[in-house]
Structure formats: C-alpha cells, structure tokens
Short mmCIF file of C-alpha atoms in Angstrom, two decimals:
data_model
loop_
_atom_site.label_atom_id
_atom_site.label_comp_id
_atom_site.label_asym_id
_atom_site.label_seq_id
_atom_site.Cartn_x
_atom_site.Cartn_y
_atom_site.Cartn_z
CA MET A 118 57.19 -17.07 -4.71
CA THR A 119 53.48 -16.67 -4.03
CA GLY A 120 51.28 -15.82 -1.07
CA ARG A 121 50.96 -12.79 1.15
CA LYS A 122 54.23 -11.45 2.61
CA LEU A 123 55.27 -8.59 4.85
CA ILE A 124 58.67 -7.13 3.92
CA ILE A 125 60.57 -4.77 6.25
CA THR A 126 63.77 -3.15 5.03
CA GLU A 127 65.62 0.17 4.72
CA LEU A 128 66.20 2.31 1.65
CA ALA A 129 68.47 5.26 0.86
CA LEU A 130 66.91 8.39 -0.67
CA GLY A 131 69.78 10.72 -1.40
CA ASP A 132 71.35 11.54 1.95
CA ARG A 133 68.29 10.29 3.85
CA ARG A 134 67.17 6.80 4.84
CA ILE A 135 63.71 5.39 5.46
CA ARG A 136 62.43 2.15 6.90
CA LEU A 137 59.88 0.65 4.53
CA SER A 138 57.22 -1.91 5.47
CA GLY A 139 55.40 -3.40 2.48
CA LEU A 140 52.60 -5.94 2.18
CA THR A 141 52.72 -7.98 -1.03
CA GLU A 142 50.50 -10.69 -2.47
CA ASP A 143 51.62 -12.96 -5.31
CA GLY A 144 54.41 -10.52 -6.10
CA ARG A 145 52.18 -7.41 -6.18
CA LEU A 146 52.56 -4.57 -3.67
CA LEU A 147 49.26 -4.07 -1.82
CA GLU A 148 50.27 -1.47 0.75
CA ALA A 149 53.39 0.26 2.05
CA ARG A 150 54.31 2.40 5.04
CA ALA A 151 57.49 4.40 5.57
CA GLU A 152 59.16 5.93 8.61
CA PRO A 153 62.16 8.29 8.52
CA LEU A 154 65.52 7.44 10.03
CA LYS A 155 68.02 10.01 11.21
CA GLU A 156 71.71 10.06 12.01
CA GLN A 157 72.67 9.63 15.65
CA GLY A 158 74.45 12.79 16.76
CA SER A 159 75.51 15.76 14.70
CA GLY A 160 78.94 14.33 13.98
CA ALA A 161 77.96 10.75 13.20
CA LYS A 162 80.01 9.24 10.40
CA ARG A 163 78.18 6.96 7.98
CA GLU A 164 80.05 3.78 7.17
CA GLY A 165 79.15 0.36 5.87
CA THR A 166 75.46 -0.16 5.21
CA GLY A 167 74.16 2.93 7.02
CA ARG A 168 71.63 0.78 8.86
CA ILE A 169 70.55 1.21 12.46
CA GLY A 170 73.62 0.55 14.55
CA ASP A 171 75.79 2.17 11.84
CA GLY A 172 74.99 5.76 12.80
CA TRP A 173 71.22 5.76 12.10
CA LYS A 174 68.17 5.39 14.31
CA ALA A 175 64.39 5.56 13.96
CA ASP A 176 62.86 9.02 14.27
CA ARG A 177 60.77 8.36 17.37
CA SER A 178 57.04 8.60 16.76
CA LEU A 179 54.74 10.02 19.43
CA LEU A 180 51.65 8.29 18.04
CA GLY A 181 49.97 6.09 20.65
CA ASN A 182 52.23 7.21 23.51
CA ILE A 183 50.60 8.11 26.84
CA TYR A 184 51.94 11.03 28.90
CA VAL A 185 51.27 12.88 32.12
CA GLY A 186 50.38 16.21 30.50
CA ARG A 187 49.80 19.65 32.00
CA VAL A 188 47.10 22.04 30.80
CA GLN A 189 48.90 25.05 29.37
CA ARG A 190 45.80 27.07 28.47
CA ILE A 191 42.09 26.74 27.76
CA VAL A 192 40.61 28.09 24.49
CA PRO A 193 36.86 28.47 25.21
CA ASN A 194 35.81 29.54 21.71
CA LEU A 195 37.37 26.35 20.27
CA HIS A 196 36.08 24.23 23.15
CA ALA A 197 39.63 22.96 23.41
CA ALA A 198 42.79 23.16 25.45
CA PHE A 199 46.51 23.02 24.79
CA ILE A 200 48.26 20.41 26.91
CA GLU A 201 52.04 20.17 27.25
CA ILE A 202 53.51 16.65 27.19
CA ALA A 203 57.06 18.00 27.47
CA PRO A 204 58.45 21.47 28.18
CA GLY A 205 57.47 23.59 25.18
CA LYS A 206 55.69 20.65 23.45
CA ALA A 207 52.01 21.64 23.44
CA CYS A 208 49.28 19.41 21.96
CA TYR A 209 45.75 20.21 20.88
CA TYR A 210 43.07 18.66 23.11
CA PRO A 211 39.38 18.84 22.05
CA ILE A 212 37.35 19.06 25.27
CA SER A 213 34.58 16.45 25.23
CA GLU A 214 31.85 16.12 27.84
CA LYS A 215 31.89 12.36 27.26
CA GLU A 216 35.50 11.96 28.31
CA GLU A 217 36.40 11.38 31.92
CA PRO A 218 40.09 12.30 32.19
CA VAL A 219 42.40 10.47 34.57
CA PHE A 220 43.87 13.29 36.65
CA VAL A 221 47.28 12.97 38.28
CA LYS A 222 46.96 16.44 39.84
CA LYS A 223 43.70 18.43 39.86
CA ILE A 224 43.30 22.13 40.63
CA PRO A 225 40.11 22.55 42.74
CA SER A 226 37.52 23.22 40.03
CA PRO A 227 34.69 21.22 38.46
CA ARG A 228 36.12 22.05 35.02
CA LEU A 229 39.40 21.47 33.24
CA VAL A 230 41.65 24.42 34.13
CA GLN A 231 45.18 25.65 33.57
CA GLY A 232 47.67 23.69 35.68
CA ASP A 233 45.68 20.43 35.79
CA GLU A 234 47.81 17.34 35.17
CA LEU A 235 46.17 14.40 33.42
CA LEU A 236 46.89 11.34 31.30
CA VAL A 237 46.66 11.98 27.56
CA GLN A 238 47.40 9.80 24.54
CA VAL A 239 48.69 11.08 21.20
CA LYS A 240 46.16 10.18 18.50
CA LYS A 241 47.49 12.38 15.66
CA GLU A 242 51.06 13.39 14.89
CA ALA A 243 51.97 17.02 14.23
CA VAL A 244 51.30 18.07 10.62
CA LYS A 245 53.28 21.07 9.33
CA THR A 246 52.21 23.94 11.64
CA LYS A 247 49.47 21.96 13.40
CA ALA A 248 50.22 20.60 16.87
CA PRO A 249 49.82 16.91 17.73
CA VAL A 250 46.31 15.97 18.86
CA VAL A 251 45.78 14.15 22.17
CA THR A 252 42.83 12.45 23.84
CA ALA A 253 41.98 11.50 27.41
CA ASN A 254 40.19 8.35 26.20
CA LEU A 255 43.20 6.08 26.69
CA ASN A 256 43.42 2.85 24.73
CA LEU A 257 45.71 -0.15 24.40
CA SER A 258 45.68 -2.17 21.20
CA GLY A 259 46.40 -5.86 20.72
CA ARG A 260 46.25 -8.20 17.77
CA TYR A 261 42.59 -9.13 18.28
CA ALA A 262 41.14 -6.31 20.37
CA VAL A 263 41.45 -2.75 21.64
CA VAL A 264 40.44 -1.70 25.16
CA THR A 265 39.50 1.90 26.00
CA ALA A 266 39.35 3.66 29.36
CA ASN A 267 36.29 5.89 28.86
CA ASP A 268 33.96 4.62 26.17
CA HIS A 269 32.40 1.59 27.89
CA ARG A 270 30.86 0.05 24.78
CA VAL A 271 31.52 -3.00 22.62
CA GLY A 272 32.48 -2.41 19.01
CA VAL A 273 33.26 -5.01 16.36
CA SER A 274 35.05 -4.63 13.03
CA GLY A 275 32.65 -3.97 10.17
CA LYS A 276 34.70 -6.40 8.04
CA LEU A 277 33.31 -9.31 10.05
CA THR A 278 29.94 -10.84 9.24
CA ARG A 279 26.85 -9.67 11.11
CA GLU A 280 26.68 -13.08 12.77
CA LYS A 281 30.28 -12.71 14.02
CA GLN A 282 29.59 -9.17 15.20
CA GLU A 283 26.62 -10.28 17.31
CA HIS A 284 28.58 -13.24 18.62
CA PHE A 285 31.47 -11.08 19.84
CA LYS A 286 29.18 -8.48 21.40
CA ALA A 287 27.45 -11.18 23.44
CA LEU A 288 30.77 -12.84 24.28
CA ILE A 289 32.33 -9.63 25.66
CA ARG A 290 29.25 -8.70 27.68
CA GLN A 291 29.23 -12.19 29.20
CA PHE A 292 32.97 -11.91 29.95
CA PHE A 293 32.38 -8.71 31.93
CA GLY A 294 29.25 -9.99 33.60
CA GLY A 295 27.02 -7.52 31.78
CA GLN A 296 28.68 -4.41 33.30
CA LEU A 297 31.66 -3.23 31.25
CA SER A 298 34.49 -1.59 33.21
CA CYS A 299 36.17 -0.49 29.97
CA GLY A 300 35.37 -0.26 26.28
CA VAL A 301 36.27 -3.11 23.93
CA ILE A 302 36.70 -3.08 20.15
CA ILE A 303 37.07 -6.45 18.44
CA ARG A 304 39.41 -6.33 15.43
CA THR A 305 39.16 -8.15 12.11
CA ASN A 306 42.04 -10.46 13.12
CA ALA A 307 39.76 -12.05 15.74
CA GLY A 308 37.43 -13.47 13.08
CA GLU A 309 38.90 -16.99 12.91
CA ILE A 310 40.49 -17.12 16.37
CA PRO A 311 39.16 -19.29 19.24
CA ASP A 312 37.06 -17.27 21.69
CA GLU A 313 39.36 -18.12 24.59
CA ASP A 314 42.34 -16.50 22.81
CA VAL A 315 40.38 -13.31 22.16
CA LEU A 316 39.14 -13.16 25.76
CA ALA A 317 42.65 -13.83 27.09
CA GLU A 318 43.96 -10.82 25.18
CA VAL A 319 41.06 -8.63 26.32
CA GLY A 320 41.86 -9.63 29.91
CA ARG A 321 45.58 -8.84 29.48
CA LEU A 322 44.90 -5.45 27.88
CA LYS A 323 42.35 -4.53 30.56
CA ALA A 324 44.81 -5.45 33.34
CA ALA A 325 47.64 -3.54 31.62
CA LEU A 326 45.49 -0.42 31.24
CA SER A 327 44.38 -0.55 34.89
CA ASP A 328 47.99 -1.04 36.03
CA LEU A 329 49.17 1.86 33.87
CA ILE A 330 46.54 4.21 35.31
CA GLN A 331 47.30 3.15 38.88
CA LYS A 332 51.08 3.60 38.53
CA ALA A 333 50.69 6.95 36.74
CA ALA A 334 49.50 8.50 40.00
CA ALA A 335 53.10 8.38 41.26
CA ARG A 336 54.70 9.75 38.07
CA THR A 337 55.87 13.31 37.57
CA CYS A 338 54.52 15.72 34.98
CA PHE A 339 55.68 15.05 31.39
CA SER A 340 56.46 11.39 32.14
CA CYS A 341 55.82 9.00 29.26
CA VAL A 342 53.91 6.22 31.02
CA TYR A 343 53.33 4.11 27.90
CA GLN A 344 55.49 3.77 24.78
CA ALA A 345 53.64 2.53 21.71
CA ASN A 346 55.14 -0.21 19.56
CA PRO A 347 57.55 0.72 16.76
CA ARG A 348 55.68 1.55 13.59
CA TYR A 349 56.61 -1.68 11.83
CA LEU A 350 55.19 -3.75 14.71
CA SER A 351 52.02 -1.67 14.69
CA TYR A 352 51.76 -2.41 10.98
CA LEU A 353 52.19 -6.14 11.61
CA GLN A 354 49.49 -5.90 14.27
CA ASP A 355 47.14 -4.05 11.91
CA VAL A 356 47.57 -6.44 8.97
CA TYR A 357 44.65 -8.81 8.53
CA GLN A 358 46.83 -11.91 8.76
CA GLU A 359 44.72 -14.56 7.07
CA GLY A 360 47.00 -15.91 4.36
CA LEU A 361 50.16 -14.14 5.61
CA SER A 362 52.82 -16.71 4.71
CA GLU A 363 56.10 -14.92 5.43
CA ILE A 364 57.67 -11.96 7.21
CA LEU A 365 60.95 -10.97 5.53
CA THR A 366 63.59 -8.55 6.82
CA ASP A 367 67.32 -7.97 6.45
CA LEU A 368 67.52 -5.94 9.70
CA PRO A 369 68.71 -7.91 12.75
CA GLU A 370 67.06 -5.64 15.34
CA VAL A 371 63.73 -5.81 13.48
CA TYR A 372 64.04 -9.60 13.23
CA ALA A 373 64.52 -9.83 17.02
CA LYS A 374 61.45 -7.65 17.69
CA VAL A 375 59.30 -9.61 15.25
CA GLU A 376 60.38 -12.91 16.85
CA GLU A 377 59.42 -11.55 20.27
CA TYR A 378 56.02 -10.53 18.85
CA ARG A 379 55.52 -13.97 17.29
CA ARG A 380 56.26 -15.65 20.64
CA ASP A 381 53.46 -13.57 22.19
CA TYR A 382 51.15 -14.20 19.22
CA PRO A 383 52.01 -17.54 17.62
CA ALA A 384 50.41 -18.22 14.26
#
C-alpha cells in the first residue's frame, strides 16, 4: 500500500497505554505523536482489549483550552503573573504591553493586579516542575486559518510561495474592509483551496471567537469556556494534507470523531 496515511491506534507499554498517531508515506514513518491514557477510577479492572470504554480514558490535555482565570500574584522582577485556572492550579503568565486582556472582573486599577479575572489560553503544558504557560492573546485554529483576539495582523505560512503569501494578505484585508477586527494566520493547508472556502472558515472562526468572548462575561471564575480538540484531531488538522490518501484507526470513538471532522472539512 502506497501514499500518505494517518494511523491512529493504541499501544500497551507494560502496565501503561498510549494513543499513537503516526503519519506514514509509502510505508515509511514520517512523524508520530503520543498521548497517555489512564485507568478510569482507582479500582478499574482491565478486561478485554484495555481500550477506551474498557477502563481507560485519555489523560485530558490543557493545551489550547480557554479559562476564566484569576490573578493569584504579580511578580514584578519577572514581569509576569501567576494566574489560577482552577483552585490550586496556577499558570505562568508573561505580562506583555501588546496584549489587551479580556477581563471578566477587573479590580479598579490601570494595571493587572491580584484578584483580576480574565480570559487566558494555555499555550504550553506543565513540564516537570514548571507551571503551564498561558496567554491573553486568545486564538481559535481551523484547518486553513487561525484567528487571534489581540494581534490584528495578517500572517501567512512560510511554506507557501511568496506569490501565495501576497495573495492571501490582500484577500484577508479585502475581506475585512481594510480594518482588521482580529488577527488572521493563513495555514499551509490553504495553499490549494478555493478562496471562498478559506474566507468561510475565517468568518466562522471570527464569529466563534466573538461569541466565546461575549458569553464568557457571564461565566464564573475557573470556568473552561473553550475545550480544544483531542490531540489526534489537532494532529489531523496540523497535517499538510496534500496527498493524504487514508486515515486508519481501530478505535470506534476515534473513527466517529474523525468522521464528524471530515463532514465539516470534506476532502
């Protein structure tokens, strides 16, 4: 069997299991990503295959999630703050003058202060003793584009030709009437896609981000207002899909999610 394929399955490593997503081409592995699985409940009994639904579930990733966070403390010498996204779950937040946070609750002060509640997005997972890193520059990612709340510029994948880059920059500026109300990054996947499909996705992402921000005003502190896609779907979204001939999986719940994704983004 030849061509480029995405394979999603589960493997046992001793008493642990992982979900593995691998991109192959002509039988050669090009890239692989793994996510840990864990048993559901302390007394779960493993039977049968040990797959999800048989006592195992994905270890939920925080990456890409958006929360109503509360400023726990300011660290002036680091020009940073620690923001809780759940009780006792503090994240590192580099304070940037360029960012314009979306506040859900603001203590009267021109600066970010302890007790402020704002929307933050996890951009780096925790690593060993280091806390997760969050940003106030919210973004939503699609197959062809990414929209951002703060950085009102147009960016285009460096993998596209200079001609394509200039084309997309002009196209997006025209779409917004010259005055961008959000930032837009055009992804490599948009290279061979009709302009109207790319613009339709940009419009959907922009509307979804605006709706999320508007509804967050009524949410309580520590609410998760946006749940990022499972890792395997994010991988599918990230794959440059020119030449992708098959998606293979032996996991029913993954198959259902992939089918839903393919209905939204038909080949």
